[in-house]
Coordinates of C-alpha atoms in Angstrom, one line a residue:
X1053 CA 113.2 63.4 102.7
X1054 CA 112.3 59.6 103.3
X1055 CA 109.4 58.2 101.7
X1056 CA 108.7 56.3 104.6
X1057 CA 105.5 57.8 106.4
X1058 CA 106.4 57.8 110.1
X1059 CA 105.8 59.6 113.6
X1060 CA 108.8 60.7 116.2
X1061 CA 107.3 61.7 119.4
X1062 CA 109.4 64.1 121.7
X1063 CA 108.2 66.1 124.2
X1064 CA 104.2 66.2 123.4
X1065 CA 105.7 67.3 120.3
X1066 CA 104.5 64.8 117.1
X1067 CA 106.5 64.6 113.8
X1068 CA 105.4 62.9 110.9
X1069 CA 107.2 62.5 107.7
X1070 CA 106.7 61.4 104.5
X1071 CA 105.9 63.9 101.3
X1072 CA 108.5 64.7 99.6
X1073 CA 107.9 68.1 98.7
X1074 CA 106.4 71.5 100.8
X1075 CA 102.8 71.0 102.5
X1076 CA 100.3 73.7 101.7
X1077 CA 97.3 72.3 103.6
X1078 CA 96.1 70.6 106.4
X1079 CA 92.7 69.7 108.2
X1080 CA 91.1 67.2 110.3
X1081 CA 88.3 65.1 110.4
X1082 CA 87.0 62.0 112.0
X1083 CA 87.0 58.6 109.9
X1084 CA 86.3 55.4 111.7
X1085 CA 85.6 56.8 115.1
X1086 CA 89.4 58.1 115.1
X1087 CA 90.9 61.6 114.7
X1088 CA 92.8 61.8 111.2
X1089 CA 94.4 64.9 109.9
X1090 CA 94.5 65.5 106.1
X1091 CA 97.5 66.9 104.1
X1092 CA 97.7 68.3 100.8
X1093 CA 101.5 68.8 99.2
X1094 CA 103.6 70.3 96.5
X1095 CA 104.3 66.8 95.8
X1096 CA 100.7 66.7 93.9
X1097 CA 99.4 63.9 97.1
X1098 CA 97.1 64.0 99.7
X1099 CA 97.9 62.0 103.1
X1100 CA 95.7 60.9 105.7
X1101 CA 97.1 60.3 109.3
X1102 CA 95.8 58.6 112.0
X1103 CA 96.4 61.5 115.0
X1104 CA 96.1 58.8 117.9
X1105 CA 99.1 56.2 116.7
X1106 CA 101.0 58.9 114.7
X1107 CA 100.5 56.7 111.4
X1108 CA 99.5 57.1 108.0
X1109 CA 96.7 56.2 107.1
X1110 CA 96.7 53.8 103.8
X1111 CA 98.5 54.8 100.4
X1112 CA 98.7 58.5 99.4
X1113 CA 96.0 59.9 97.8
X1114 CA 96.5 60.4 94.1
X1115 CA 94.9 62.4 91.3
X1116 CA 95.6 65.7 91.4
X1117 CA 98.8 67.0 88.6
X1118 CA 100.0 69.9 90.2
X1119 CA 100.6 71.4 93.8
X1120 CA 97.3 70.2 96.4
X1121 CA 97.1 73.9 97.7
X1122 CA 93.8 73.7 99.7
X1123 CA 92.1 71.2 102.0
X1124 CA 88.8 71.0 104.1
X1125 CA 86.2 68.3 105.1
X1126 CA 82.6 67.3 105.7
X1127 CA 80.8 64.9 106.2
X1128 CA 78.4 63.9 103.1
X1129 CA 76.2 60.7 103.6
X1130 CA 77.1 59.6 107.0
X1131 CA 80.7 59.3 105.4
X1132 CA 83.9 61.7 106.0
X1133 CA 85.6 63.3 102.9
X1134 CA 88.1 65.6 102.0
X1135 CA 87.9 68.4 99.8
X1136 CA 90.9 70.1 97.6
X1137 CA 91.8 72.8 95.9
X1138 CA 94.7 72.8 93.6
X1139 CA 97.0 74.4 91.1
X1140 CA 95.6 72.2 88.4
X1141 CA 92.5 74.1 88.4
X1142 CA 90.2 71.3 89.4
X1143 CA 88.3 70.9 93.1
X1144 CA 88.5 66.9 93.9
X1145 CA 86.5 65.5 96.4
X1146 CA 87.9 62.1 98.2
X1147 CA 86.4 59.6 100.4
X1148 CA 89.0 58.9 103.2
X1149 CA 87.5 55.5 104.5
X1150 CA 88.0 54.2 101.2
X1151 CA 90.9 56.2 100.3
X1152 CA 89.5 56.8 97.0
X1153 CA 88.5 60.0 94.9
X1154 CA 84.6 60.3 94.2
X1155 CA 83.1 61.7 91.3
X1156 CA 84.4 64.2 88.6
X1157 CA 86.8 67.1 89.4
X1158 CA 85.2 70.7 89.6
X1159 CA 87.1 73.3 88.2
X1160 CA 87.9 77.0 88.2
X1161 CA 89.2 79.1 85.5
X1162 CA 92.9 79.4 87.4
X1163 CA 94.5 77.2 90.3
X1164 CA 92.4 76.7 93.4
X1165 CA 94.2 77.9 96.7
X1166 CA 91.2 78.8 99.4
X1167 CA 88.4 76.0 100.2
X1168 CA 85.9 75.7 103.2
X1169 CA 82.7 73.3 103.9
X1170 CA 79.5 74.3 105.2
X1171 CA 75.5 73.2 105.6
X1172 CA 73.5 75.2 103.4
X1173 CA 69.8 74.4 103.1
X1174 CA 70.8 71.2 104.6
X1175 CA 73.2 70.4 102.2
X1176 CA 76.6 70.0 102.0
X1177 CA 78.7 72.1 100.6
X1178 CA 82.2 73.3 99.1
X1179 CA 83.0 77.0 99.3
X1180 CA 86.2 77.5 96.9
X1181 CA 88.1 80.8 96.4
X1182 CA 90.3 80.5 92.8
X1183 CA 93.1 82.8 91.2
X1184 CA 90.1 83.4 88.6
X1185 CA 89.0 85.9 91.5
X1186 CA 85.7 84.5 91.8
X1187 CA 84.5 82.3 95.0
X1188 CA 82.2 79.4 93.9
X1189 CA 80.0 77.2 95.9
X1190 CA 79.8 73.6 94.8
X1191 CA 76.9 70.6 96.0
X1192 CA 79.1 67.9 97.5
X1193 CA 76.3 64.9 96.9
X1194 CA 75.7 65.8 93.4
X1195 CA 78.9 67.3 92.2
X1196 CA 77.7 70.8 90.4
X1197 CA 77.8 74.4 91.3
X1198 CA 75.2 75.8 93.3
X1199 CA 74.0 79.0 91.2
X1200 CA 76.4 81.4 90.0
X1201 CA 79.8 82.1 91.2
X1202 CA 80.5 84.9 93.5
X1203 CA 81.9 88.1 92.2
X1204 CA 83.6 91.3 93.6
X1205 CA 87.6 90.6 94.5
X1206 CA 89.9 92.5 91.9
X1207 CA 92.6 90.3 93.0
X1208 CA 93.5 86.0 93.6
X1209 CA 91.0 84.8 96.4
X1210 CA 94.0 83.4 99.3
X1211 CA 91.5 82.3 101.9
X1212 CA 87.9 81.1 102.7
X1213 CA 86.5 80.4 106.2
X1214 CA 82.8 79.8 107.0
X1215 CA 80.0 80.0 109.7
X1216 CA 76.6 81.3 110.5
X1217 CA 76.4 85.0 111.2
X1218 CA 72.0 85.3 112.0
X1219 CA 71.6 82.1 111.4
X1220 CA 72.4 82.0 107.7
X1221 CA 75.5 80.4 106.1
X1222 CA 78.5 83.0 105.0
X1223 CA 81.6 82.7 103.3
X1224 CA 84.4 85.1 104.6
X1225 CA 86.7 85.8 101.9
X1226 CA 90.2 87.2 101.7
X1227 CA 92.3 88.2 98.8
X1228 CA 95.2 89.8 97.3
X1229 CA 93.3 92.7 96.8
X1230 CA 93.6 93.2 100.4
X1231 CA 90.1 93.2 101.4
X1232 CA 87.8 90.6 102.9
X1233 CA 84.3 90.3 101.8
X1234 CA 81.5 88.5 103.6
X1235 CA 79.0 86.3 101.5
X1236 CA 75.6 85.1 102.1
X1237 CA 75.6 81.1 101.2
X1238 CA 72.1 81.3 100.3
X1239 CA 71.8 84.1 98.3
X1240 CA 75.5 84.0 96.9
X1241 CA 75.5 88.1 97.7
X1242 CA 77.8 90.0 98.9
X1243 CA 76.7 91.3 102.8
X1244 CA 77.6 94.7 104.2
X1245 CA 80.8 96.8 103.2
X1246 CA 84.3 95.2 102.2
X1247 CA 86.5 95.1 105.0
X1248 CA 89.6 96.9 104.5
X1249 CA 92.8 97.6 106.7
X1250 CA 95.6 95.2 105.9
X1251 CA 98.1 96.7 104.2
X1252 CA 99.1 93.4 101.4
X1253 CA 97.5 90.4 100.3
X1254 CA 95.4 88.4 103.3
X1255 CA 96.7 84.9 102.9
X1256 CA 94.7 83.4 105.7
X1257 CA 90.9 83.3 106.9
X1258 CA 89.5 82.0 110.0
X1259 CA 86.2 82.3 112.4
X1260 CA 85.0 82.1 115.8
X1261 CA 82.6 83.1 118.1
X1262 CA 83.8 85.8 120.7
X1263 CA 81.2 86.6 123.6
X1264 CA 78.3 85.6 121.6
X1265 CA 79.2 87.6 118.2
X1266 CA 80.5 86.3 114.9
X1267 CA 84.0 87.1 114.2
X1268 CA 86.9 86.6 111.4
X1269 CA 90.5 86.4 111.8
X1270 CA 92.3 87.5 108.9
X1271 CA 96.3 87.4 108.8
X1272 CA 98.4 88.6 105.3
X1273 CA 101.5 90.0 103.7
X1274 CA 101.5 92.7 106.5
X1275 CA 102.5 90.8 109.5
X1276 CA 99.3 91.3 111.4
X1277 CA 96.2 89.4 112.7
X1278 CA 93.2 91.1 112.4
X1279 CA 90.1 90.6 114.2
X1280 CA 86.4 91.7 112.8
X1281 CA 82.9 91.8 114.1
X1282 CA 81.0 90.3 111.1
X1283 CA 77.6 91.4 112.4
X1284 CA 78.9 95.0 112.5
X1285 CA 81.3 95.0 109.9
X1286 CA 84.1 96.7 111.7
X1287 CA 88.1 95.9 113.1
X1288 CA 88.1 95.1 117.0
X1289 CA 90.9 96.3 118.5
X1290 CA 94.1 96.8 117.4
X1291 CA 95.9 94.3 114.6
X1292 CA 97.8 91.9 116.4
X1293 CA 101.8 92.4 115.7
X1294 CA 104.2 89.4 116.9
X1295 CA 105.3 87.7 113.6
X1296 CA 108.7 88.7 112.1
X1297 CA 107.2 88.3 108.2
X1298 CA 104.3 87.4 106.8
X1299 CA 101.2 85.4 108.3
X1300 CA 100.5 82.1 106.3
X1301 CA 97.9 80.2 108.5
X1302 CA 95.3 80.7 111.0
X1303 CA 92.7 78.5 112.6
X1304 CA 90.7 78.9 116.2
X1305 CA 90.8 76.4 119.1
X1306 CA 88.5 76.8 122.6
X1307 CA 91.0 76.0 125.9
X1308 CA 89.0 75.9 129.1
X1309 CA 86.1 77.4 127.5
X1310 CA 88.3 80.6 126.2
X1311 CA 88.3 81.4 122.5
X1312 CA 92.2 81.4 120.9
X1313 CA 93.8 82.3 117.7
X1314 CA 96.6 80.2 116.3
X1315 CA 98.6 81.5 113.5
X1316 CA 101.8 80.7 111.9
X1317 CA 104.0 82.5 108.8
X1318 CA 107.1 83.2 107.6
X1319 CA 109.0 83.1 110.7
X1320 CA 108.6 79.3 111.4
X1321 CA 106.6 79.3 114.3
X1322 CA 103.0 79.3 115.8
X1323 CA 102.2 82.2 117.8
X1324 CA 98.6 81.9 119.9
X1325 CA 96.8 84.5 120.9
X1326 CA 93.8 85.8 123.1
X1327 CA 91.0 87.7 120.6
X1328 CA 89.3 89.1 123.4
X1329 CA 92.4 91.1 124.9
X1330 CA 94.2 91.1 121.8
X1331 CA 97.0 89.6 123.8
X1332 CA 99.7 86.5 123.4
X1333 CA 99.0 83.6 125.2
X1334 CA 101.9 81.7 126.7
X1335 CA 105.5 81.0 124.4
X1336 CA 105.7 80.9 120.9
X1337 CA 105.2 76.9 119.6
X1338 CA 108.6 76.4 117.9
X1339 CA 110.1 73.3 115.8
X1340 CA 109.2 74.4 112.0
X1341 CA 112.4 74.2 110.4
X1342 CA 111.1 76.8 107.4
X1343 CA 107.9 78.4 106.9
X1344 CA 104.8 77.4 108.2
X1345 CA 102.0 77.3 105.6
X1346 CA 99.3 75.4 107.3
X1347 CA 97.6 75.4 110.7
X1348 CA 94.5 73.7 112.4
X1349 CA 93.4 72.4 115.7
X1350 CA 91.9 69.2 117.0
X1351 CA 91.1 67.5 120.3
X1352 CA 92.4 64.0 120.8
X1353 CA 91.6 62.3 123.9
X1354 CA 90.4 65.5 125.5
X1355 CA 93.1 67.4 125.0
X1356 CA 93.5 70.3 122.5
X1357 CA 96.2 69.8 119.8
X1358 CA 97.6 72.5 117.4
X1359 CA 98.8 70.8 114.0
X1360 CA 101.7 72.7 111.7
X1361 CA 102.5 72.0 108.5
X1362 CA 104.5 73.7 105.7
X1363 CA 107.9 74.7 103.3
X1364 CA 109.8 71.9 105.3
X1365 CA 107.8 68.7 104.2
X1366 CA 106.7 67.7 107.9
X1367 CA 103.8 67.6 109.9
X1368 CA 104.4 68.8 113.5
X1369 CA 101.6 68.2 116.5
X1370 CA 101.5 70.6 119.6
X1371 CA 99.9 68.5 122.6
X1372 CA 98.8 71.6 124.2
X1373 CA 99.3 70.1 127.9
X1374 CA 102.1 68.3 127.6
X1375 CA 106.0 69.7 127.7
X1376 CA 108.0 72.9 128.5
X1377 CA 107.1 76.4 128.6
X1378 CA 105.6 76.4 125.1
X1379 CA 103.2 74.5 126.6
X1380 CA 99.8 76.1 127.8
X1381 CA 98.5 73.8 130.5
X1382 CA 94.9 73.4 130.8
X1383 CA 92.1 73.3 133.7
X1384 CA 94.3 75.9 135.4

C-alpha cells in the first residue's frame, strides 16, 4: 500500500489511503471548525483526516509500539483530542490541533481494545475496557484514574459505549464472556442484571436513544445485532440476522429525525438497520475489500456520512445522499 495519504472520490463514495497495515479504529471529531476523522492501525500510527478535502491531516501520529486498537474523542479545555487504546498496554491521549501526544500514557495490566469518552461530574473522561478484564475510568485534565477499576467480566472487555441513562453517566460494556454489563460513572458500580443472549464474544458496543428510552446495540461472534432497553434491562425484539460472519463494528446515526444502526463484520460490508422495527434499511453499503473492523458516523455539510475502516488498510466514506441504490436518500 502507498505511503502516500490520499482521497479518490467515486460515486459519494470517499477512499483514503495511507497506513500500511490493517485499521482497527476510527472516530470523529471537530478540530479547527472542520470535520476530521481519526484512525488507529496495526501499523502502530494514528491519522487524522480532514473529512471536507479528503486529506490528511499533518504527519502520523506516533508513540504507541504495538497495534492502535481503540479510538475515541472529547473535547478537554476548549481543545479536541483523541483517545487510544492499544496492544502495548498503555491509553495515550493526543492533541490533534497540535498533532502531538499530551501527558504520560495510562496503562492496563493487558492490551487495551475498548475506549469511550464521557462528562462525569463535569469532567472529562476516558472509559477503557482491557484484556486484564477490568473497565477503568481515567480524568482526561489530570491524567490519573478516577477511583478503582471496574470489576465483574470473566472474560477480555471488546467494547465500551457510553451515555446517560436517569441522568447519570454509564458505561455499557461488552466482553468475551458474552455478556454486557451496565456501569454507573459515578459510583463505578455495576447497575441491574448482566445482559445475556449472544451466543460468542460481543466485539462491538454502541448507544442511542429510541422513543425517549436509553438503548445499547451490541453485535459479536454470533452474527447478530442486539438491541436492549438499559432502563429495563431486557432484549427488544428479535436479534438482528443479515451478516454472513461475525459483527466487528457498530455506531448509530439520526436520518430525518429516525434513529439507525450501522454495523459492519466479517463479510466486508455495512449493513444499516431500523432499531425500532428491527428492519434493514435500504442496500447493503459495499466497497470493503476484506473485513470491516471499524465504523462511525458524521455529518458534513449537512449531510449524514457513514465511515468504514478495517483488514484492508483503507478508509472508505458513505455520503449517505449521494449515488446508486446503496444510497438512502434523505428528506424523503
Amino acid at each position: 500500500m502507498s505511503d502516500d495519504p490520499r482521497a479518490d472520490v467515486t460515486g459519494g463514495v470517499t477512499r483514503l489511503t495511507g497506513h500500511a497495515e490493517p485499521i482497527w479504529a476510527v472516530a470523529t471529531a471537530q478540530v479547527a471548525g472542520r470535520p476530521v476523522a481519526v484512525t488507529g492501525s496495526y501499523d502502530e500510527t494514528l491519522r487524522v483526516w480532514d473529512l471536507t478535502t479528503g486529506r490528511q491531516r499533518g504527519e502520523p501520529l506516533t508513540g504507541h509500539t504495538d497495534e492502535v486498537l481503540a479510538v475515541a474523542t472529547a473535547v478537554v479545555d476548549g481543545r479536541a483530542v483523541a483517545v487510544t487504546g492499544s496492544a502495548d498496554r498503555t491509553v495515550r491521549v493526543w492533541d490533534l490541533a497540535g498533532g502531538r501526544q499530551l501527558g504520560d500514557p495510562l496503562g492496563h495490566a493487558y492490551g487495551v481494545p475498548a475506549v469511550a469518552t464521557a462528562v462525569v461530574d463535569g469532567r472529562a473522561v476516558a472509559v477503557t475496557g482491557s484484556a486484564d478484564r477490568t473497565v477503568r475510568v481515567w480524568d482526561l485534565t489530570t491524567g490519573r484514574q478516577v477511583g478503582r477499576s471496574m470489576c465483574g467480566h470473566t472474560g477480555p472487555v471488546w467494547a465500551v459505549a457510553t451515555m446517560e441513562v436517569g441522568g447519570r453517566p454509564v458505561a455499557v460494556t461488552g466482553s468475551y464472556d458474552e455478556t454486557l454489563r451496565v456501569w454507573d460513572l459515578t459510583t463505578r458500580e455495576q447497575l441491574g442484571r448482566v445482559l445475556t443472549g449472544h451466543a460468542g464474544a460481543v466485539r462491538a458496543v454502541a448507544t442511542v436513544v429510541l422513543d425517549g428510552r436509553p438503548v445499547a446495540v451490541s453485535g459479536g461472534q454470533d452474527e447478530t445485532v442486539r438491541v436492549w432497553d438499559l432502563a429495563g434491562g431486557r432484549q427488544l425484539g428479535r436479534p438482528l440476522t443479515g451478516h454472513d460472519g461475525w459483527v466487528l463494528a457498530l455506531d448509530t446515526v439520526t436520518i430525518d429525525g429516525r434513529p439507525r444502526i450501522v454495523s459492519g463484520g466479517e463479510d466486508q460490508r455495512l449493513l444499516l438497520w431500523d432499531p425500532a422495527t428491527g428492519g434493514r434499511v435500504g442496500e447493503p453499503l459495499t466497497g470493503s475489500t476484506d473485513k470491516v473492523r471499524a465504523v462511525t458516523t458524521v455529518v458534513v455539510d449537512g449531510r449524514p456520512h457513514v465511515i468504514g475502516a478495517g483488514q484492508d488498510g483503507t478508509v472508505r466514506v458513505w455520503d449517505l445522499t449521494v449515488g446508486g441504490p446503496n444510497r438512502l436518500r434523505t428528506g424523503r
